[in-house]
mmCIF file of C-alpha atoms in Angstrom:
data_model
loop_
_atom_site.group_PDB
_atom_site.id
_atom_site.type_symbol
_atom_site.label_atom_id
_atom_site.label_comp_id
_atom_site.label_asym_id
_atom_site.label_seq_id
_atom_site.Cartn_x
_atom_site.Cartn_y
_atom_site.Cartn_z
ATOM 1 C CA UNK A 1 71.414 118.800 166.191
ATOM 2 C CA UNK A 2 72.873 122.129 167.633
ATOM 3 C CA UNK A 3 73.431 122.228 171.437
ATOM 4 C CA UNK A 4 70.632 124.798 172.123
ATOM 5 C CA UNK A 5 67.103 124.935 170.883
ATOM 6 C CA UNK A 6 66.807 127.336 167.812
ATOM 7 C CA UNK A 7 64.089 129.748 166.761
ATOM 8 C CA UNK A 8 63.460 129.281 163.189
ATOM 9 C CA UNK A 9 61.099 131.107 160.753
ATOM 10 C CA UNK A 10 59.735 129.363 157.796
ATOM 11 C CA UNK A 11 58.604 131.684 155.097
ATOM 12 C CA UNK A 12 55.842 130.677 152.486
ATOM 13 C CA UNK A 13 53.631 132.023 149.979
ATOM 14 C CA UNK A 14 50.069 132.202 151.036
ATOM 15 C CA UNK A 15 49.021 129.271 148.924
ATOM 16 C CA UNK A 16 47.738 125.749 150.023
ATOM 17 C CA UNK A 17 50.206 123.857 147.485
ATOM 18 C CA UNK A 18 53.105 125.724 148.854
ATOM 19 C CA UNK A 19 52.399 125.513 152.507
ATOM 20 C CA UNK A 20 51.100 122.107 153.390
ATOM 21 C CA UNK A 21 52.912 119.560 151.504
ATOM 22 C CA UNK A 22 56.445 120.615 152.603
ATOM 23 C CA UNK A 23 56.529 123.554 154.765
ATOM 24 C CA UNK A 24 54.091 122.336 157.550
ATOM 25 C CA UNK A 25 55.803 119.009 157.887
ATOM 26 C CA UNK A 26 59.149 120.766 158.257
ATOM 27 C CA UNK A 27 57.717 122.822 161.046
ATOM 28 C CA UNK A 28 56.533 119.781 162.781
ATOM 29 C CA UNK A 29 60.020 118.003 162.386
ATOM 30 C CA UNK A 30 61.756 121.152 164.000
ATOM 31 C CA UNK A 31 59.294 121.157 166.838
ATOM 32 C CA UNK A 32 59.992 117.504 167.248
ATOM 33 C CA UNK A 33 63.662 118.139 167.718
ATOM 34 C CA UNK A 34 62.889 120.690 170.531
ATOM 35 C CA UNK A 35 62.993 123.947 168.332
ATOM 36 C CA UNK A 36 60.615 126.486 168.145
ATOM 37 C CA UNK A 37 59.347 127.027 164.525
ATOM 38 C CA UNK A 38 56.749 129.386 163.018
ATOM 39 C CA UNK A 39 55.479 129.953 159.531
ATOM 40 C CA UNK A 40 55.435 133.791 158.449
ATOM 41 C CA UNK A 41 52.877 134.225 155.756
ATOM 42 C CA UNK A 42 49.775 136.145 155.050
ATOM 43 C CA UNK A 43 47.016 136.579 157.792
ATOM 44 C CA UNK A 44 44.641 134.542 155.468
ATOM 45 C CA UNK A 45 46.575 131.402 156.074
ATOM 46 C CA UNK A 46 45.744 131.350 159.924
ATOM 47 C CA UNK A 47 42.806 128.718 159.745
ATOM 48 C CA UNK A 48 44.984 126.333 157.564
ATOM 49 C CA UNK A 49 48.051 126.570 159.952
ATOM 50 C CA UNK A 50 45.858 126.291 163.061
ATOM 51 C CA UNK A 51 44.230 123.201 161.479
ATOM 52 C CA UNK A 52 47.593 121.692 161.172
ATOM 53 C CA UNK A 53 48.743 122.755 164.574
ATOM 54 C CA UNK A 54 51.428 125.022 163.430
ATOM 55 C CA UNK A 55 52.518 128.501 164.918
ATOM 56 C CA UNK A 56 51.676 131.368 162.589
ATOM 57 C CA UNK A 57 53.698 134.436 162.362
ATOM 58 C CA UNK A 58 51.112 136.689 160.403
ATOM 59 C CA UNK A 59 52.452 139.458 158.040
ATOM 60 C CA UNK A 60 49.680 141.990 157.927
ATOM 61 C CA UNK A 61 50.686 143.448 154.427
ATOM 62 C CA UNK A 62 51.165 140.145 152.422
ATOM 63 C CA UNK A 63 48.334 139.567 150.091
ATOM 64 C CA UNK A 64 46.828 136.380 148.618
ATOM 65 C CA UNK A 65 46.625 135.547 144.970
ATOM 66 C CA UNK A 66 42.839 136.453 145.021
ATOM 67 C CA UNK A 67 43.892 140.032 146.421
ATOM 68 C CA UNK A 68 46.468 140.238 143.667
ATOM 69 C CA UNK A 69 43.989 139.355 140.834
ATOM 70 C CA UNK A 70 41.804 142.274 142.223
ATOM 71 C CA UNK A 71 44.317 144.727 140.949
ATOM 72 C CA UNK A 72 43.388 145.405 137.281
ATOM 73 C CA UNK A 73 46.941 145.805 136.235
ATOM 74 C CA UNK A 74 47.950 142.672 137.535
ATOM 75 C CA UNK A 75 44.864 140.804 136.250
ATOM 76 C CA UNK A 76 45.372 141.897 132.734
ATOM 77 C CA UNK A 77 49.102 141.345 132.216
ATOM 78 C CA UNK A 78 50.451 138.993 129.762
ATOM 79 C CA UNK A 79 49.087 135.314 130.405
ATOM 80 C CA UNK A 80 46.811 136.489 133.029
ATOM 81 C CA UNK A 81 43.123 135.670 133.241
ATOM 82 C CA UNK A 82 42.028 139.228 132.099
ATOM 83 C CA UNK A 83 44.681 139.587 129.278
ATOM 84 C CA UNK A 84 42.862 140.269 126.042
ATOM 85 C CA UNK A 85 43.920 139.801 122.450
ATOM 86 C CA UNK A 86 46.381 136.943 123.199
ATOM 87 C CA UNK A 87 46.449 134.025 120.955
ATOM 88 C CA UNK A 88 46.826 130.385 122.563
ATOM 89 C CA UNK A 89 50.756 130.362 121.674
ATOM 90 C CA UNK A 90 51.380 133.916 123.232
ATOM 91 C CA UNK A 91 49.340 132.831 126.418
ATOM 92 C CA UNK A 92 51.161 129.766 126.842
ATOM 93 C CA UNK A 93 54.640 131.497 126.216
ATOM 94 C CA UNK A 94 53.729 134.324 128.775
ATOM 95 C CA UNK A 95 52.555 131.602 131.150
ATOM 96 C CA UNK A 96 55.860 129.583 131.051
ATOM 97 C CA UNK A 97 58.311 132.650 130.853
ATOM 98 C CA UNK A 98 58.877 134.768 134.019
ATOM 99 C CA UNK A 99 55.917 137.125 133.944
ATOM 100 C CA UNK A 100 53.663 139.207 136.218
ATOM 101 C CA UNK A 101 53.335 136.722 138.873
ATOM 102 C CA UNK A 102 56.901 135.834 139.106
ATOM 103 C CA UNK A 103 57.955 139.707 139.039
ATOM 104 C CA UNK A 104 55.495 140.243 141.694
ATOM 105 C CA UNK A 105 56.774 137.382 144.086
ATOM 106 C CA UNK A 106 60.526 138.895 143.646
ATOM 107 C CA UNK A 107 59.411 142.439 143.337
ATOM 108 C CA UNK A 108 56.826 144.428 145.449
ATOM 109 C CA UNK A 109 55.513 141.467 147.244
ATOM 110 C CA UNK A 110 58.871 140.284 148.283
ATOM 111 C CA UNK A 111 59.687 143.716 149.639
ATOM 112 C CA UNK A 112 56.374 143.892 151.598
ATOM 113 C CA UNK A 113 56.871 140.511 152.925
ATOM 114 C CA UNK A 114 60.533 141.501 154.001
ATOM 115 C CA UNK A 115 59.520 144.572 155.845
ATOM 116 C CA UNK A 116 56.615 142.905 157.666
ATOM 117 C CA UNK A 117 59.113 140.009 158.661
ATOM 118 C CA UNK A 118 61.756 142.606 159.737
ATOM 119 C CA UNK A 119 59.215 144.269 161.922
ATOM 120 C CA UNK A 120 57.894 140.895 163.433
ATOM 121 C CA UNK A 121 61.646 139.784 164.020
ATOM 122 C CA UNK A 122 62.110 142.481 166.641
ATOM 123 C CA UNK A 123 59.791 140.568 168.953
ATOM 124 C CA UNK A 124 60.023 137.052 167.482
ATOM 125 C CA UNK A 125 63.734 136.877 167.402
ATOM 126 C CA UNK A 126 64.757 134.151 165.025
ATOM 127 C CA UNK A 127 67.921 132.599 164.705
ATOM 128 C CA UNK A 128 67.483 131.169 161.076
ATOM 129 C CA UNK A 129 65.164 131.916 158.192
ATOM 130 C CA UNK A 130 64.055 129.302 156.029
ATOM 131 C CA UNK A 131 62.146 130.078 152.734
ATOM 132 C CA UNK A 132 60.237 128.088 150.234
ATOM 133 C CA UNK A 133 61.948 128.743 146.956
ATOM 134 C CA UNK A 134 59.092 130.883 145.413
ATOM 135 C CA UNK A 135 59.087 133.301 148.307
ATOM 136 C CA UNK A 136 61.796 136.028 148.285
ATOM 137 C CA UNK A 137 60.796 138.058 151.274
ATOM 138 C CA UNK A 138 62.677 135.643 153.511
ATOM 139 C CA UNK A 139 65.826 136.077 151.560
ATOM 140 C CA UNK A 140 65.612 139.902 151.714
ATOM 141 C CA UNK A 141 64.852 139.811 155.512
ATOM 142 C CA UNK A 142 67.754 137.500 156.192
ATOM 143 C CA UNK A 143 70.156 139.754 154.539
ATOM 144 C CA UNK A 144 68.828 142.863 156.323
ATOM 145 C CA UNK A 145 68.904 141.119 159.913
ATOM 146 C CA UNK A 146 72.285 139.190 158.916
ATOM 147 C CA UNK A 147 70.722 135.891 159.733
ATOM 148 C CA UNK A 148 71.601 132.336 158.153
ATOM 149 C CA UNK A 149 69.296 131.140 155.741
ATOM 150 C CA UNK A 150 68.146 127.948 153.622
ATOM 151 C CA UNK A 151 65.716 127.182 150.976
ATOM 152 C CA UNK A 152 63.153 124.451 150.769
ATOM 153 C CA UNK A 153 63.181 123.616 147.027
ATOM 154 C CA UNK A 154 59.461 122.966 146.444
ATOM 155 C CA UNK A 155 60.053 124.009 142.637
ATOM 156 C CA UNK A 156 63.378 123.280 141.385
ATOM 157 C CA UNK A 157 63.007 124.594 138.024
ATOM 158 C CA UNK A 158 61.960 128.084 139.553
ATOM 159 C CA UNK A 159 65.537 128.864 139.886
ATOM 160 C CA UNK A 160 66.065 129.082 136.170
ATOM 161 C CA UNK A 161 64.273 132.461 136.557
ATOM 162 C CA UNK A 162 66.997 133.826 138.974
ATOM 163 C CA UNK A 163 69.080 135.770 136.315
ATOM 164 C CA UNK A 164 65.987 137.158 135.075
ATOM 165 C CA UNK A 165 65.099 138.415 138.607
ATOM 166 C CA UNK A 166 68.332 139.745 139.551
ATOM 167 C CA UNK A 167 67.633 143.531 138.964
ATOM 168 C CA UNK A 168 64.140 143.112 140.506
ATOM 169 C CA UNK A 169 65.728 141.662 143.722
ATOM 170 C CA UNK A 170 68.438 144.149 143.692
ATOM 171 C CA UNK A 171 66.019 146.916 143.749
ATOM 172 C CA UNK A 172 64.328 145.519 146.910
ATOM 173 C CA UNK A 173 67.718 145.198 148.427
ATOM 174 C CA UNK A 174 68.509 148.734 147.747
ATOM 175 C CA UNK A 175 65.082 149.865 149.178
ATOM 176 C CA UNK A 176 66.286 147.978 152.415
ATOM 177 C CA UNK A 177 69.568 149.796 152.535
ATOM 178 C CA UNK A 178 71.592 146.969 151.375
ATOM 179 C CA UNK A 179 74.156 146.387 148.644
ATOM 180 C CA UNK A 180 73.032 144.677 145.227
ATOM 181 C CA UNK A 181 74.368 141.346 144.444
ATOM 182 C CA UNK A 182 76.024 140.498 141.251
ATOM 183 C CA UNK A 183 75.304 136.838 141.733
ATOM 184 C CA UNK A 184 71.908 135.929 140.424
ATOM 185 C CA UNK A 185 72.050 132.657 142.083
ATOM 186 C CA UNK A 186 72.733 134.418 145.571
ATOM 187 C CA UNK A 187 69.123 133.845 146.766
ATOM 188 C CA UNK A 188 69.606 130.070 146.783
ATOM 189 C CA UNK A 189 73.029 130.310 148.499
ATOM 190 C CA UNK A 190 73.213 127.934 151.649
ATOM 191 C CA UNK A 191 71.583 124.795 151.947
ATOM 192 C CA UNK A 192 69.245 123.890 149.137
ATOM 193 C CA UNK A 193 66.769 121.164 150.641
ATOM 194 C CA UNK A 194 65.234 119.152 148.046
ATOM 195 C CA UNK A 195 62.327 116.694 148.237
ATOM 196 C CA UNK A 196 62.997 114.502 145.412
ATOM 197 C CA UNK A 197 66.174 112.579 144.721
ATOM 198 C CA UNK A 198 69.216 114.269 143.028
ATOM 199 C CA UNK A 199 68.359 112.290 139.822
ATOM 200 C CA UNK A 200 65.324 114.516 139.221
ATOM 201 C CA UNK A 201 67.767 117.494 138.878
ATOM 202 C CA UNK A 202 69.337 118.040 135.344
ATOM 203 C CA UNK A 203 73.159 118.650 135.611
ATOM 204 C CA UNK A 204 72.653 122.391 135.312
ATOM 205 C CA UNK A 205 70.649 122.543 138.381
ATOM 206 C CA UNK A 206 72.700 120.406 140.655
ATOM 207 C CA UNK A 207 74.601 122.632 142.944
ATOM 208 C CA UNK A 208 77.016 121.691 145.593
ATOM 209 C CA UNK A 209 74.716 122.779 148.415
ATOM 210 C CA UNK A 210 71.932 120.599 147.180
ATOM 211 C CA UNK A 211 70.837 117.881 149.609
ATOM 212 C CA UNK A 212 67.685 115.500 149.202
ATOM 213 C CA UNK A 213 65.475 114.404 152.018
ATOM 214 C CA UNK A 214 62.475 112.227 152.269
ATOM 215 C CA UNK A 215 59.139 113.810 153.185
ATOM 216 C CA UNK A 216 57.251 111.932 155.861
ATOM 217 C CA UNK A 217 54.732 109.389 154.735
ATOM 218 C CA UNK A 218 51.114 110.592 154.492
ATOM 219 C CA UNK A 219 48.818 109.757 157.344
ATOM 220 C CA UNK A 220 45.789 107.589 156.125
ATOM 221 C CA UNK A 221 42.445 109.368 155.834
ATOM 222 C CA UNK A 222 40.328 106.474 154.936
ATOM 223 C CA UNK A 223 39.582 107.359 151.260
ATOM 224 C CA UNK A 224 37.477 104.476 150.133
ATOM 225 C CA UNK A 225 39.118 102.709 147.028
ATOM 226 C CA UNK A 226 37.522 100.339 144.575
ATOM 227 C CA UNK A 227 40.129 97.775 143.393
ATOM 228 C CA UNK A 228 38.241 96.118 140.381
ATOM 229 C CA UNK A 229 40.088 98.286 137.895
ATOM 230 C CA UNK A 230 43.380 100.552 138.148
ATOM 231 C CA UNK A 231 42.971 103.764 140.047
ATOM 232 C CA UNK A 232 43.662 106.928 138.235
ATOM 233 C CA UNK A 233 43.809 110.096 140.242
ATOM 234 C CA UNK A 234 43.363 113.557 138.277
ATOM 235 C CA UNK A 235 43.128 117.363 138.990
ATOM 236 C CA UNK A 236 44.538 120.615 138.206
ATOM 237 C CA UNK A 237 45.857 121.673 141.747
ATOM 238 C CA UNK A 238 44.709 124.540 143.829
ATOM 239 C CA UNK A 239 45.849 127.395 141.737
ATOM 240 C CA UNK A 240 44.724 126.835 138.105
ATOM 241 C CA UNK A 241 41.115 127.374 139.077
ATOM 242 C CA UNK A 242 41.955 131.003 139.884
ATOM 243 C CA UNK A 243 44.537 131.941 136.932
ATOM 244 C CA UNK A 244 43.629 129.610 134.192
ATOM 245 C CA UNK A 245 40.326 130.574 132.369
ATOM 246 C CA UNK A 246 40.438 127.187 130.396
ATOM 247 C CA UNK A 247 40.458 124.955 133.448
ATOM 248 C CA UNK A 248 37.029 123.992 133.358
ATOM 249 C CA UNK A 249 37.365 122.741 129.784
ATOM 250 C CA UNK A 250 40.505 120.811 130.814
ATOM 251 C CA UNK A 251 38.680 119.250 133.621
ATOM 252 C CA UNK A 252 36.038 118.282 131.590
ATOM 253 C CA UNK A 253 38.487 116.589 129.049
ATOM 254 C CA UNK A 254 39.933 114.765 131.940
ATOM 255 C CA UNK A 255 36.698 113.242 133.198
ATOM 256 C CA UNK A 256 35.550 112.449 129.802
ATOM 257 C CA UNK A 257 38.969 110.713 128.915
ATOM 258 C CA UNK A 258 38.919 108.631 132.149
ATOM 259 C CA UNK A 259 35.327 107.607 131.394
ATOM 260 C CA UNK A 260 36.959 105.834 128.045
ATOM 261 C CA UNK A 261 39.487 103.948 130.073
ATOM 262 C CA UNK A 262 39.099 100.574 132.201
ATOM 263 C CA UNK A 263 39.852 102.156 135.256
ATOM 264 C CA UNK A 264 38.591 103.753 138.660
ATOM 265 C CA UNK A 265 38.964 107.483 138.118
ATOM 266 C CA UNK A 266 39.111 110.134 141.097
ATOM 267 C CA UNK A 267 38.801 113.620 139.726
ATOM 268 C CA UNK A 268 39.511 116.483 142.213
ATOM 269 C CA UNK A 269 37.463 119.352 140.790
ATOM 270 C CA UNK A 270 38.027 121.963 143.433
ATOM 271 C CA UNK A 271 35.448 124.783 143.550
ATOM 272 C CA UNK A 272 34.232 123.681 140.249
ATOM 273 C CA UNK A 273 32.248 120.586 141.835
ATOM 274 C CA UNK A 274 29.539 123.039 142.996
ATOM 275 C CA UNK A 275 28.403 124.040 139.558
ATOM 276 C CA UNK A 276 29.800 121.057 137.598
ATOM 277 C CA UNK A 277 27.657 120.413 134.246
ATOM 278 C CA UNK A 278 30.335 118.464 132.643
ATOM 279 C CA UNK A 279 30.452 114.682 131.941
ATOM 280 C CA UNK A 280 29.943 112.114 134.748
ATOM 281 C CA UNK A 281 31.162 108.862 133.603
ATOM 282 C CA UNK A 282 29.945 105.823 135.950
ATOM 283 C CA UNK A 283 33.544 104.907 136.413
ATOM 284 C CA UNK A 284 34.738 108.302 137.620
ATOM 285 C CA UNK A 285 34.201 109.768 141.083
ATOM 286 C CA UNK A 286 33.915 113.528 141.081
ATOM 287 C CA UNK A 287 35.181 115.109 144.552
ATOM 288 C CA UNK A 288 35.953 118.783 145.466
ATOM 289 C CA UNK A 289 39.171 117.559 147.438
ATOM 290 C CA UNK A 290 41.139 114.130 147.265
ATOM 291 C CA UNK A 291 43.924 113.181 149.931
ATOM 292 C CA UNK A 292 46.409 113.226 147.136
ATOM 293 C CA UNK A 293 49.493 111.566 148.900
ATOM 294 C CA UNK A 294 47.107 108.910 150.043
ATOM 295 C CA UNK A 295 45.623 108.049 146.822
ATOM 296 C CA UNK A 296 48.850 108.269 144.848
ATOM 297 C CA UNK A 297 50.247 105.299 147.072
ATOM 298 C CA UNK A 298 47.533 103.098 145.347
ATOM 299 C CA UNK A 299 47.109 104.818 142.053
ATOM 300 C CA UNK A 300 48.358 103.245 138.675
ATOM 301 C CA UNK A 301 48.404 106.815 137.078
ATOM 302 C CA UNK A 302 48.363 110.441 137.983
ATOM 303 C CA UNK A 303 46.705 112.951 135.513
ATOM 304 C CA UNK A 304 47.675 116.549 136.542
ATOM 305 C CA UNK A 305 48.958 120.027 135.529
ATOM 306 C CA UNK A 306 52.631 119.064 136.449
ATOM 307 C CA UNK A 307 52.961 121.328 139.400
ATOM 308 C CA UNK A 308 55.775 120.496 141.305
ATOM 309 C CA UNK A 309 53.835 119.682 144.550
ATOM 310 C CA UNK A 310 51.816 117.050 142.489
ATOM 311 C CA UNK A 311 55.037 115.697 140.773
ATOM 312 C CA UNK A 312 57.270 115.273 143.776
ATOM 313 C CA UNK A 313 54.059 113.400 145.489
ATOM 314 C CA UNK A 314 54.054 111.010 142.459
ATOM 315 C CA UNK A 315 57.732 110.384 142.600
ATOM 316 C CA UNK A 316 57.570 109.471 146.222
ATOM 317 C CA UNK A 317 54.788 107.072 145.532
ATOM 318 C CA UNK A 318 56.194 105.770 142.302
ATOM 319 C CA UNK A 319 53.255 106.608 140.327
ATOM 320 C CA UNK A 320 53.663 107.296 136.665
ATOM 321 C CA UNK A 321 52.059 110.544 135.200
ATOM 322 C CA UNK A 322 50.499 112.315 132.302
ATOM 323 C CA UNK A 323 50.802 116.043 132.609
ATOM 324 C CA UNK A 324 49.019 118.926 131.178
ATOM 325 C CA UNK A 325 51.488 121.791 131.993
ATOM 326 C CA UNK A 326 49.919 125.274 132.190
ATOM 327 C CA UNK A 327 52.220 127.865 133.607
ATOM 328 C CA UNK A 328 55.453 128.645 135.475
ATOM 329 C CA UNK A 329 57.481 125.597 136.225
ATOM 330 C CA UNK A 330 54.967 123.133 135.000
ATOM 331 C CA UNK A 331 56.251 122.888 131.304
ATOM 332 C CA UNK A 332 59.736 122.191 132.602
ATOM 333 C CA UNK A 333 58.504 119.717 135.213
ATOM 334 C CA UNK A 334 56.347 118.040 132.335
ATOM 335 C CA UNK A 335 59.353 117.673 130.123
ATOM 336 C CA UNK A 336 61.548 116.335 132.880
ATOM 337 C CA UNK A 337 58.865 113.570 133.648
ATOM 338 C CA UNK A 338 59.134 112.663 129.943
ATOM 339 C CA UNK A 339 62.969 112.763 129.939
ATOM 340 C CA UNK A 340 63.134 110.293 132.803
ATOM 341 C CA UNK A 341 60.723 107.949 131.341
ATOM 342 C CA UNK A 342 58.234 108.592 134.327
ATOM 343 C CA UNK A 343 55.343 109.536 131.954
ATOM 344 C CA UNK A 344 54.098 111.649 129.191
ATOM 345 C CA UNK A 345 52.852 115.254 128.759
ATOM 346 C CA UNK A 346 49.935 116.760 126.363
ATOM 347 C CA UNK A 347 49.921 120.270 125.170
ATOM 348 C CA UNK A 348 46.817 121.785 127.120
ATOM 349 C CA UNK A 349 45.685 123.423 123.771
ATOM 350 C CA UNK A 350 45.640 119.891 122.231
ATOM 351 C CA UNK A 351 44.015 118.285 125.374
ATOM 352 C CA UNK A 352 40.954 116.655 123.931
ATOM 353 C CA UNK A 353 39.327 113.672 125.626
ATOM 354 C CA UNK A 354 40.756 111.576 122.865
ATOM 355 C CA UNK A 355 44.276 112.794 123.205
ATOM 356 C CA UNK A 356 44.232 112.456 127.025
ATOM 357 C CA UNK A 357 42.609 109.035 126.908
ATOM 358 C CA UNK A 358 45.545 108.053 124.319
ATOM 359 C CA UNK A 359 48.263 109.250 126.542
ATOM 360 C CA UNK A 360 46.824 107.721 129.708
ATOM 361 C CA UNK A 361 46.156 104.428 127.997
ATOM 362 C CA UNK A 362 49.745 104.152 126.720
ATOM 363 C CA UNK A 363 51.242 104.904 130.254
ATOM 364 C CA UNK A 364 48.940 102.364 131.872
ATOM 365 C CA UNK A 365 49.886 99.646 129.333
ATOM 366 C CA UNK A 366 53.524 100.117 129.398
ATOM 367 C CA UNK A 367 55.035 98.704 132.451
ATOM 368 C CA UNK A 368 58.423 100.537 131.836
ATOM 369 C CA UNK A 369 56.804 103.692 133.260
ATOM 370 C CA UNK A 370 55.871 102.057 136.220
ATOM 371 C CA UNK A 371 59.471 100.452 136.803
ATOM 372 C CA UNK A 372 61.297 103.654 136.343
ATOM 373 C CA UNK A 373 58.938 105.495 138.697
ATOM 374 C CA UNK A 374 59.344 102.708 141.137
ATOM 375 C CA UNK A 375 63.137 103.165 140.973
ATOM 376 C CA UNK A 376 63.048 106.839 141.630
ATOM 377 C CA UNK A 377 60.713 106.070 144.480
ATOM 378 C CA UNK A 378 63.259 103.707 146.000
ATOM 379 C CA UNK A 379 65.743 106.512 145.773
ATOM 380 C CA UNK A 380 63.473 108.908 147.549
ATOM 381 C CA UNK A 381 62.810 106.358 150.364
ATOM 382 C CA UNK A 382 66.650 105.927 150.903
ATOM 383 C CA UNK A 383 67.281 109.778 151.502
ATOM 384 C CA UNK A 384 67.229 111.025 155.088
ATOM 385 C CA UNK A 385 63.873 112.176 156.643
ATOM 386 C CA UNK A 386 62.728 115.515 157.723
ATOM 387 C CA UNK A 387 64.060 114.922 161.082
ATOM 388 C CA UNK A 388 67.644 115.024 159.696
ATOM 389 C CA UNK A 389 66.487 118.093 157.842
ATOM 390 C CA UNK A 390 65.472 119.844 161.006
ATOM 391 C CA UNK A 391 68.921 118.982 162.368
ATOM 392 C CA UNK A 392 70.658 120.581 159.354
ATOM 393 C CA UNK A 393 68.709 123.636 159.592
ATOM 394 C CA UNK A 394 69.200 124.155 163.265
ATOM 395 C CA UNK A 395 73.119 123.627 162.678
ATOM 396 C CA UNK A 396 73.149 126.594 160.462
ATOM 397 C CA UNK A 397 72.867 128.974 163.298
#
């Protein structure tokens, strides 16, 4: 650890899945080490940060996803919920390729984030800025303020979009009075802190500044478990309900598929639970929210959308997966899970109850998936913890 306490800003997009699994625990690790840490994000995240006991640096002009979707031009972009006339293949391609959401993160949203953070820094006076990899305002602000920076890699495959975003980010640098960068990888320069073992990364994504860390274990929340049959956890995360119109169909297929298997299923429906009219098999428990990390430690299978927050928690737990990748980095995550022999993936367009039950049944029946998942989990346990990450971040100043 550096000799003097540091003041460190963590920047994060205003989404639960970006904030709580990694950014919040890193903030706690920094505080345990004697540093002052704050999370810069939208005012809408104030209650969530307060619930976790983390200082909030509110950025008044940063919009949430719900606020972005209120913009008709954004809502009707390719792959977005309001797009008209798209076929299934066009929608899937638009969601996987860098699209309106990615451009917004690196374009106007990043510029707004950066200007708010630069203004707030005049009073808060950070020594280091650490951004989660999907949030680019922290990169822009660090460049403008001349501060050291690092990246929390909560979505490793998102960096594949950096060449596509170079001109978008350079425009924001220009608007801040900064010179453009010819290096598309510049936003990830410096420490790249991974939350999975290096083996997860294909060779093309393994940079010299990459270092893996072990997230802290989940605190037990007393979720009741019935042990007569293998437990299977299922869900689509916290964002799909907002941006994927077919989410209700996919959730219904998940529930029905688990109803056909000899398992104890737990399906997290999010807000859909309030109006659920789909299947209710006797062996499947429907909940609005499940303590994912706690349950994964006891689950035999995780059926999900393949978001990296879900994938890295399954990796830590040694839980095999079946993924239904929907957008952004999820198709890449799902392919990597399959390549490493940690599970299978199903095309969402073909995700019938029968197809999902078949894939889940194959993974449950083949012990090779669990052995390979257990080996990657062992590598994760052997990585240094977030307290070491806190020391590494403070040493950047």
